[in-house]
mmCIF file of C-alpha atoms in Angstrom:
data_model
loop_
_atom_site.group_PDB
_atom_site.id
_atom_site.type_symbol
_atom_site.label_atom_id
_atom_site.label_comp_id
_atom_site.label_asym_id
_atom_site.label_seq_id
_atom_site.Cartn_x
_atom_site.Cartn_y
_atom_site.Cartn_z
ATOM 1 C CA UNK O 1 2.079 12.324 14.535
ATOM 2 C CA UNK O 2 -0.685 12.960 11.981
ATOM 3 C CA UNK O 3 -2.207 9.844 10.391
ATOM 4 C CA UNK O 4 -5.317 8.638 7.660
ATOM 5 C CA UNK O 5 -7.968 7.318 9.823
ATOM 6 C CA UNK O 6 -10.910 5.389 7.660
ATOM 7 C CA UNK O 7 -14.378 4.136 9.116
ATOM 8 C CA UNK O 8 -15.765 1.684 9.274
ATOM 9 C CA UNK O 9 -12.961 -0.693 10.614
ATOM 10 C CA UNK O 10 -15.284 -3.766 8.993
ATOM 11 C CA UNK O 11 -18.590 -3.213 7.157
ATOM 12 C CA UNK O 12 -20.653 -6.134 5.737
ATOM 13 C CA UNK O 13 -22.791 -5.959 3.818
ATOM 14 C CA UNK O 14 -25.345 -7.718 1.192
ATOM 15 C CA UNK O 15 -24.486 -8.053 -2.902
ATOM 16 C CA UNK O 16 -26.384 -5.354 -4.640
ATOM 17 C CA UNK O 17 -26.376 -2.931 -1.625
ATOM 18 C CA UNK O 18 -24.404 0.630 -1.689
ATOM 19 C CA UNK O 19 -21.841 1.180 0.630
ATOM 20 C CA UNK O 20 -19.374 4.460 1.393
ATOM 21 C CA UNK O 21 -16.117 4.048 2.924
ATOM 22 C CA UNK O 22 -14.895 6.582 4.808
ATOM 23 C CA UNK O 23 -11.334 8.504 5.235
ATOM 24 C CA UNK O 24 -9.817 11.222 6.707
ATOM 25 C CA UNK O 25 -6.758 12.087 4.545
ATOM 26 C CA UNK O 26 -3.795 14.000 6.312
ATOM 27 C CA UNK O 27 -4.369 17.966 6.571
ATOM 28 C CA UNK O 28 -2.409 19.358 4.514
ATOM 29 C CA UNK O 29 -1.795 16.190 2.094
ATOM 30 C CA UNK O 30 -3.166 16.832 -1.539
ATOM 31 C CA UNK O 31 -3.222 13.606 -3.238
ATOM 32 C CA UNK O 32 -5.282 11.178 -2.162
ATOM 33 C CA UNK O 33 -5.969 7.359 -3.286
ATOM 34 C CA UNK O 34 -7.865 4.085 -2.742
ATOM 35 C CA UNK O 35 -6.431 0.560 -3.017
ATOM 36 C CA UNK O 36 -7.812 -2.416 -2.388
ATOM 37 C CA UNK O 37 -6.439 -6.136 -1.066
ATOM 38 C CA UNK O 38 -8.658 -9.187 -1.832
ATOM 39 C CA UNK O 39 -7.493 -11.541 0.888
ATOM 40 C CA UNK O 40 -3.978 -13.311 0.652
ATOM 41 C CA UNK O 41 -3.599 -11.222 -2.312
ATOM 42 C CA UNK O 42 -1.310 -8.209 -3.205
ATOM 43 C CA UNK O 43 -2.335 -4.417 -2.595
ATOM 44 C CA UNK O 44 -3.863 -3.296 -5.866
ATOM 45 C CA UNK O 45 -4.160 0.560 -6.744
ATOM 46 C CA UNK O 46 -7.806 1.681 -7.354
ATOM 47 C CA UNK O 47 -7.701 5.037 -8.385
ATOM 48 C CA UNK O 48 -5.741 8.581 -7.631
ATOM 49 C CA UNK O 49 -7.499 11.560 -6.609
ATOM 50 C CA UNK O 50 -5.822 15.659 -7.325
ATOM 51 C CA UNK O 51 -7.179 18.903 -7.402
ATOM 52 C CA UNK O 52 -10.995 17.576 -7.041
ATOM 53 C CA UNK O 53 -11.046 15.149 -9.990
ATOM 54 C CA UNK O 54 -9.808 11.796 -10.473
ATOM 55 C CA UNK O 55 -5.895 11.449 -11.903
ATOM 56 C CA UNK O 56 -5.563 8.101 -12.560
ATOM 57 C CA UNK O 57 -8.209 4.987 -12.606
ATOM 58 C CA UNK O 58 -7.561 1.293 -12.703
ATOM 59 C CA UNK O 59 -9.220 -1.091 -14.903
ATOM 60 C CA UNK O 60 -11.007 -2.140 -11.214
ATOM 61 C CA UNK O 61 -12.472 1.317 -10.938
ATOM 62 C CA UNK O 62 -15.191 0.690 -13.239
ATOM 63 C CA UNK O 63 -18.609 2.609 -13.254
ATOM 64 C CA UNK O 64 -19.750 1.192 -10.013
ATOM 65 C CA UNK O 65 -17.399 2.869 -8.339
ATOM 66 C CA UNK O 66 -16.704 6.375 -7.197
ATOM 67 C CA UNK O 67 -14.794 8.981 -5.253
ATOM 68 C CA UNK O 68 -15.659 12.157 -3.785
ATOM 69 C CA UNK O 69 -14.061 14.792 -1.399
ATOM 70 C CA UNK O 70 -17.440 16.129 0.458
ATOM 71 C CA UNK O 71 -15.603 18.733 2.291
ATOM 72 C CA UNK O 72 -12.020 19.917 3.333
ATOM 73 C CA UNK O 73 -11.163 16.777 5.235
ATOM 74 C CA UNK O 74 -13.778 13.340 4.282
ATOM 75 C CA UNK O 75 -12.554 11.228 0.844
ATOM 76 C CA UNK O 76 -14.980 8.686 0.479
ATOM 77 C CA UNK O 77 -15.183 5.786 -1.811
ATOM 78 C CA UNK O 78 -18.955 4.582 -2.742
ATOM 79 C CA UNK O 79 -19.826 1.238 -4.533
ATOM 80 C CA UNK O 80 -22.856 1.630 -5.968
ATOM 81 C CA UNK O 81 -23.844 -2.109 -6.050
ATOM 82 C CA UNK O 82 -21.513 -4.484 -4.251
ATOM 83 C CA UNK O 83 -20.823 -7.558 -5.513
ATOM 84 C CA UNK O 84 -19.393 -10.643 -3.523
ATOM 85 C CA UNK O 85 -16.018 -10.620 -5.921
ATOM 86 C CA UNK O 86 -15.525 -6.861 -4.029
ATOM 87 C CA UNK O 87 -14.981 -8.241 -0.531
ATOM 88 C CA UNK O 88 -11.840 -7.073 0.354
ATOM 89 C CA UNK O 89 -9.817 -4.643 2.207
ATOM 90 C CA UNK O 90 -9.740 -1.234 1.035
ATOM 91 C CA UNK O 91 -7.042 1.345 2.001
ATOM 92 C CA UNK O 92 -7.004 5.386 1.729
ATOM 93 C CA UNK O 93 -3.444 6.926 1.478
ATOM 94 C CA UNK O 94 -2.564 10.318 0.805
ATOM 95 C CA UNK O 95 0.283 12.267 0.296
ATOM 96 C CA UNK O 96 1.826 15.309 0.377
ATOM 97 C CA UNK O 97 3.274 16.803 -2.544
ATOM 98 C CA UNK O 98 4.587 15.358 -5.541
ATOM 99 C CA UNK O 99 8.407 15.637 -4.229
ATOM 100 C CA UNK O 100 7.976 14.036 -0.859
ATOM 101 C CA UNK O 101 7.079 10.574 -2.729
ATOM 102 C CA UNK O 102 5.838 8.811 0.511
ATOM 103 C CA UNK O 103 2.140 8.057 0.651
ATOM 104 C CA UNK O 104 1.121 7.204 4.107
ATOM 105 C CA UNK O 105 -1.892 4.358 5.022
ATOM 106 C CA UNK O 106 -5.164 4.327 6.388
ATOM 107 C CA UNK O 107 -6.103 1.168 8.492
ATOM 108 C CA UNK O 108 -7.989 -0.227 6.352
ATOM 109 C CA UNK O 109 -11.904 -1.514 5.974
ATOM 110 C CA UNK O 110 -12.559 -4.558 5.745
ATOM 111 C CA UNK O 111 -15.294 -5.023 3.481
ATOM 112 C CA UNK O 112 -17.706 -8.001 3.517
ATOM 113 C CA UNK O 113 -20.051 -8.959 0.879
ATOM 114 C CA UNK O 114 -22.852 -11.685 1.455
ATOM 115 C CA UNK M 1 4.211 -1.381 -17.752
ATOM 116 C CA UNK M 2 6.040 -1.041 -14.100
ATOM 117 C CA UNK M 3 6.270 -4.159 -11.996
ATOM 118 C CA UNK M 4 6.951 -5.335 -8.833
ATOM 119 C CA UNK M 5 8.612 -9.220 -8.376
ATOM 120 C CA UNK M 6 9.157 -10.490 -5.118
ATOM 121 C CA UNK M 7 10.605 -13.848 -3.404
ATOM 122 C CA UNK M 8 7.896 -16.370 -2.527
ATOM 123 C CA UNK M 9 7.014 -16.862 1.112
ATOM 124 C CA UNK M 10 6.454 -17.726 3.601
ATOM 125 C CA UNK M 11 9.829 -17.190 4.761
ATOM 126 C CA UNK M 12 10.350 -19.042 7.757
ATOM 127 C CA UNK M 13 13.278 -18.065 10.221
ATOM 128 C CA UNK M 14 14.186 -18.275 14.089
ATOM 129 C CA UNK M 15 15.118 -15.721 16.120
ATOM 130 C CA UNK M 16 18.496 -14.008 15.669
ATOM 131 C CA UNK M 17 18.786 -15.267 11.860
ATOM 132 C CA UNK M 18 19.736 -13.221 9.533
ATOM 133 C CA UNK M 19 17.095 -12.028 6.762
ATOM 134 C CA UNK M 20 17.208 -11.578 3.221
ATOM 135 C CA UNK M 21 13.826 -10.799 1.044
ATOM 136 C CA UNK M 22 14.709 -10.215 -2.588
ATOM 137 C CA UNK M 23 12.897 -7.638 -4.765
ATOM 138 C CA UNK M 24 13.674 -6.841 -8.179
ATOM 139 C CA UNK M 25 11.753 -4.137 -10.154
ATOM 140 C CA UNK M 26 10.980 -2.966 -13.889
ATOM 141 C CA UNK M 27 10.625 0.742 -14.498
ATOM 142 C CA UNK M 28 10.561 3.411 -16.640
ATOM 143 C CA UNK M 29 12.327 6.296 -15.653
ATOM 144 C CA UNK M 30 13.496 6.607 -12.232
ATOM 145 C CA UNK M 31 11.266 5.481 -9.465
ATOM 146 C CA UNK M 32 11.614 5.855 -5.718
ATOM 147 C CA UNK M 33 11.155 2.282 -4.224
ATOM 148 C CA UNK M 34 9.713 1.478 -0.749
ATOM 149 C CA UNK M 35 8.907 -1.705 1.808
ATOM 150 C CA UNK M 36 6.156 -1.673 3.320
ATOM 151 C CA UNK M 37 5.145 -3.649 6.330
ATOM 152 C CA UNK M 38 1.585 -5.038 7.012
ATOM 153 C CA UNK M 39 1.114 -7.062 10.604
ATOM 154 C CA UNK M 40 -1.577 -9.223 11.428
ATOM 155 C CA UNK M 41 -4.670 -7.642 11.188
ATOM 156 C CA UNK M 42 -3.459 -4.510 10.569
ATOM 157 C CA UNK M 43 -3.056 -2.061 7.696
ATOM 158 C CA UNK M 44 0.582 -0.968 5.430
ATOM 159 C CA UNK M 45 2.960 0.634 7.103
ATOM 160 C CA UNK M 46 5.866 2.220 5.772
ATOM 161 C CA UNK M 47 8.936 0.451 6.755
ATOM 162 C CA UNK M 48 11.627 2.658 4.639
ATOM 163 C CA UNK M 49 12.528 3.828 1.350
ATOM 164 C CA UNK M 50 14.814 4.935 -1.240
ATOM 165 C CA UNK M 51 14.291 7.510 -3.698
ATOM 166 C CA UNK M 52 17.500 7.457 -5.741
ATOM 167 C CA UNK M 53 20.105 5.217 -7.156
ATOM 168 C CA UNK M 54 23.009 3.931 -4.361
ATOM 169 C CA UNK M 55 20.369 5.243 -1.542
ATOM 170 C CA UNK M 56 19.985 2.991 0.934
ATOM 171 C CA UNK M 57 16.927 3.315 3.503
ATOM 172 C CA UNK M 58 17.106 1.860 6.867
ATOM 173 C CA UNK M 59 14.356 1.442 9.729
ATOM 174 C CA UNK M 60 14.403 -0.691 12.651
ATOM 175 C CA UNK M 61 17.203 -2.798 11.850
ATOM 176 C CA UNK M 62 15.938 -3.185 8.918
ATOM 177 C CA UNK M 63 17.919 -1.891 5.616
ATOM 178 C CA UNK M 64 17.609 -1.921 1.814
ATOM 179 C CA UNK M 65 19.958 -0.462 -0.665
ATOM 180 C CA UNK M 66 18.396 1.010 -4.067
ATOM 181 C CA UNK M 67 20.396 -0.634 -7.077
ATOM 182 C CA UNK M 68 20.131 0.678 -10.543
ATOM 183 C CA UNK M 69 22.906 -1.629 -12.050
ATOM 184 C CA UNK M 70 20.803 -4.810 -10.462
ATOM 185 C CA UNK M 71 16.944 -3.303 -10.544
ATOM 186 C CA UNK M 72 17.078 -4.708 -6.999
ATOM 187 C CA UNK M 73 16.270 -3.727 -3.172
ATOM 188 C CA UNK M 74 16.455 -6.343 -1.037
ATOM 189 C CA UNK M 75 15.283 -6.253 2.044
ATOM 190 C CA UNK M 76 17.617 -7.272 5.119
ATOM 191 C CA UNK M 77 18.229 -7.486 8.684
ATOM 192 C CA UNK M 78 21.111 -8.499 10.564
ATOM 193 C CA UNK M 79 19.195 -10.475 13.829
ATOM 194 C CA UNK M 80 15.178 -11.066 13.230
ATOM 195 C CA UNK M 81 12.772 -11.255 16.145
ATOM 196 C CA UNK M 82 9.721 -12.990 16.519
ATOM 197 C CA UNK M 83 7.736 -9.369 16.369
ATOM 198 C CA UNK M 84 8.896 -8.787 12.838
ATOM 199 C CA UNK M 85 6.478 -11.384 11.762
ATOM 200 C CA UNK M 86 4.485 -9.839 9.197
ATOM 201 C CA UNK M 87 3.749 -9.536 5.655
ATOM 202 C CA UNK M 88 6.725 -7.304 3.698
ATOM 203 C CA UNK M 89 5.603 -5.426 0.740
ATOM 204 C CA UNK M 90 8.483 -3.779 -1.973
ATOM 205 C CA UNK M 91 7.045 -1.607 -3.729
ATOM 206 C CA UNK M 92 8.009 1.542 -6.276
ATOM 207 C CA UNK M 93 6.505 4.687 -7.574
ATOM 208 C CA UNK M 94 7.021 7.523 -10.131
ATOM 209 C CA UNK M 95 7.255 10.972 -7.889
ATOM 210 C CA UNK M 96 3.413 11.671 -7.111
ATOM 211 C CA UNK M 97 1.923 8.465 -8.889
ATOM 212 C CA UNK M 98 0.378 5.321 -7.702
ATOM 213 C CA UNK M 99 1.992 2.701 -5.633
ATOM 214 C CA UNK M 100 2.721 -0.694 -7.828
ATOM 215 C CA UNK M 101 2.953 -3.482 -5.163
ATOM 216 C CA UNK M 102 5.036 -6.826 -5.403
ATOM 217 C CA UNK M 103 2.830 -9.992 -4.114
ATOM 218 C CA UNK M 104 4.516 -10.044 -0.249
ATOM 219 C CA UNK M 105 6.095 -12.033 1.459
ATOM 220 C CA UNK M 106 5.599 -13.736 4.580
ATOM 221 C CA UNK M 107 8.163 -13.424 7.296
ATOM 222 C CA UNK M 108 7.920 -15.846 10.331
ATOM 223 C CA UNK M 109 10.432 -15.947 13.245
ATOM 224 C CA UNK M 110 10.072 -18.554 16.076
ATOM 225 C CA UNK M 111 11.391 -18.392 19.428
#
């Protein structure tokens, strides 16, 4: 069965670095987000991803962050300068088409800030 | 805006009990709602949904009947075992839009 695989499984990292999170959306999905859970928290949304551009942005997805599809397959999420507020874990999904309604889950990175 | 209100956990059962997670929504229009499961140290996966009033998804044992009258979709399961202990997530979306998550709840079933 096809599934979103994201890499790395953990990253750490230290406050003010750059880091790039990694996922591999489903093939023929084409809509694509990020979400994040701080721990013992809920799943938040970060932003939604269409058609190359950005849909829909949270107020979390401020100017340090940002998304990019590199090729046909890669959807990455960068933050430009980490702080130790965006430890979390992070989770790709993507999904289909608009009438199928189920977005489907990454793994998950677990991102550490020091 | 759309919301997402779920039953405090940890819910704390043994084996064979019978399981009820309440989850109520507010929406505009007519979303399709969703639980999600999340075991330890692992990412969401989805446990079943519903995409239209009176629907009811089932997975697993598990079921969850979409109520429009109510704004509800409980979660239940006739006998729990000790591997359903995880983190359940209700959640609800427009067609094509982001996911809005309720807080979780904590399900634990002893032996």
């Amino acid at each position: 069965e096809p599934e979103v695989t994201q890499t790395p499984s953990h990253q750490v990292t230290q406050m003010g670095q750059e880091v790039i999170l990694r996922c591999v959306p489903i093939s023929n999905h084409l809509y694509f987000y990020w979400y994040r859970q701080i721990l013992g928290q809920k799943v938040e949304f970060l932003v939604s991803f269409y058609n190359n551009e950005i849909s829909e942005k949270s107020e979390i997805f401020d100017d340090q962050f940002s998304v990019e599809r590199p090729d046909g397959s890669n959807f990455t999420l960068k933050i430009r300068s980490t702080k130790l507020e965006d430890s979390a874990m992070y989770f790709c999904a993507s999904l289909a088409q608009t009438i199928t309604d189920t977005q489907y889950f990454g793994p998950g990175t677990r991102l550490t800030v020091l | 805006g759309d919301s997402v209100t779920q039953m405090e956990g940890p819910v704390t059962l043994s084996e064979e009990a019978f399981l009820t997670i309440n989850c109520t929504y507010t929406a505009t229009g007519y979303p399709s709602l969703f639980w999600y499961v999340q075991y330890p140290g692992e990412g969401l996966q989805l446990l079943l949904k519903a995409t239209k009033a009176d629907d009811k998804g089932s997975n697993k044992g598990f079921e969850a009947t979409y109520r429009k009258e109510t704004t509800s979709f409980h979660l239940e399961k006739g006998s729990v075992q000790v591997s359903d202990s995880a983190v359940y997530f209700c959640a609800l979306t427009p067609p094509g839009d982001k996911l809005i998550f309720g807080t979780g709840t904590r399900l634990q079933v002893f032996p």
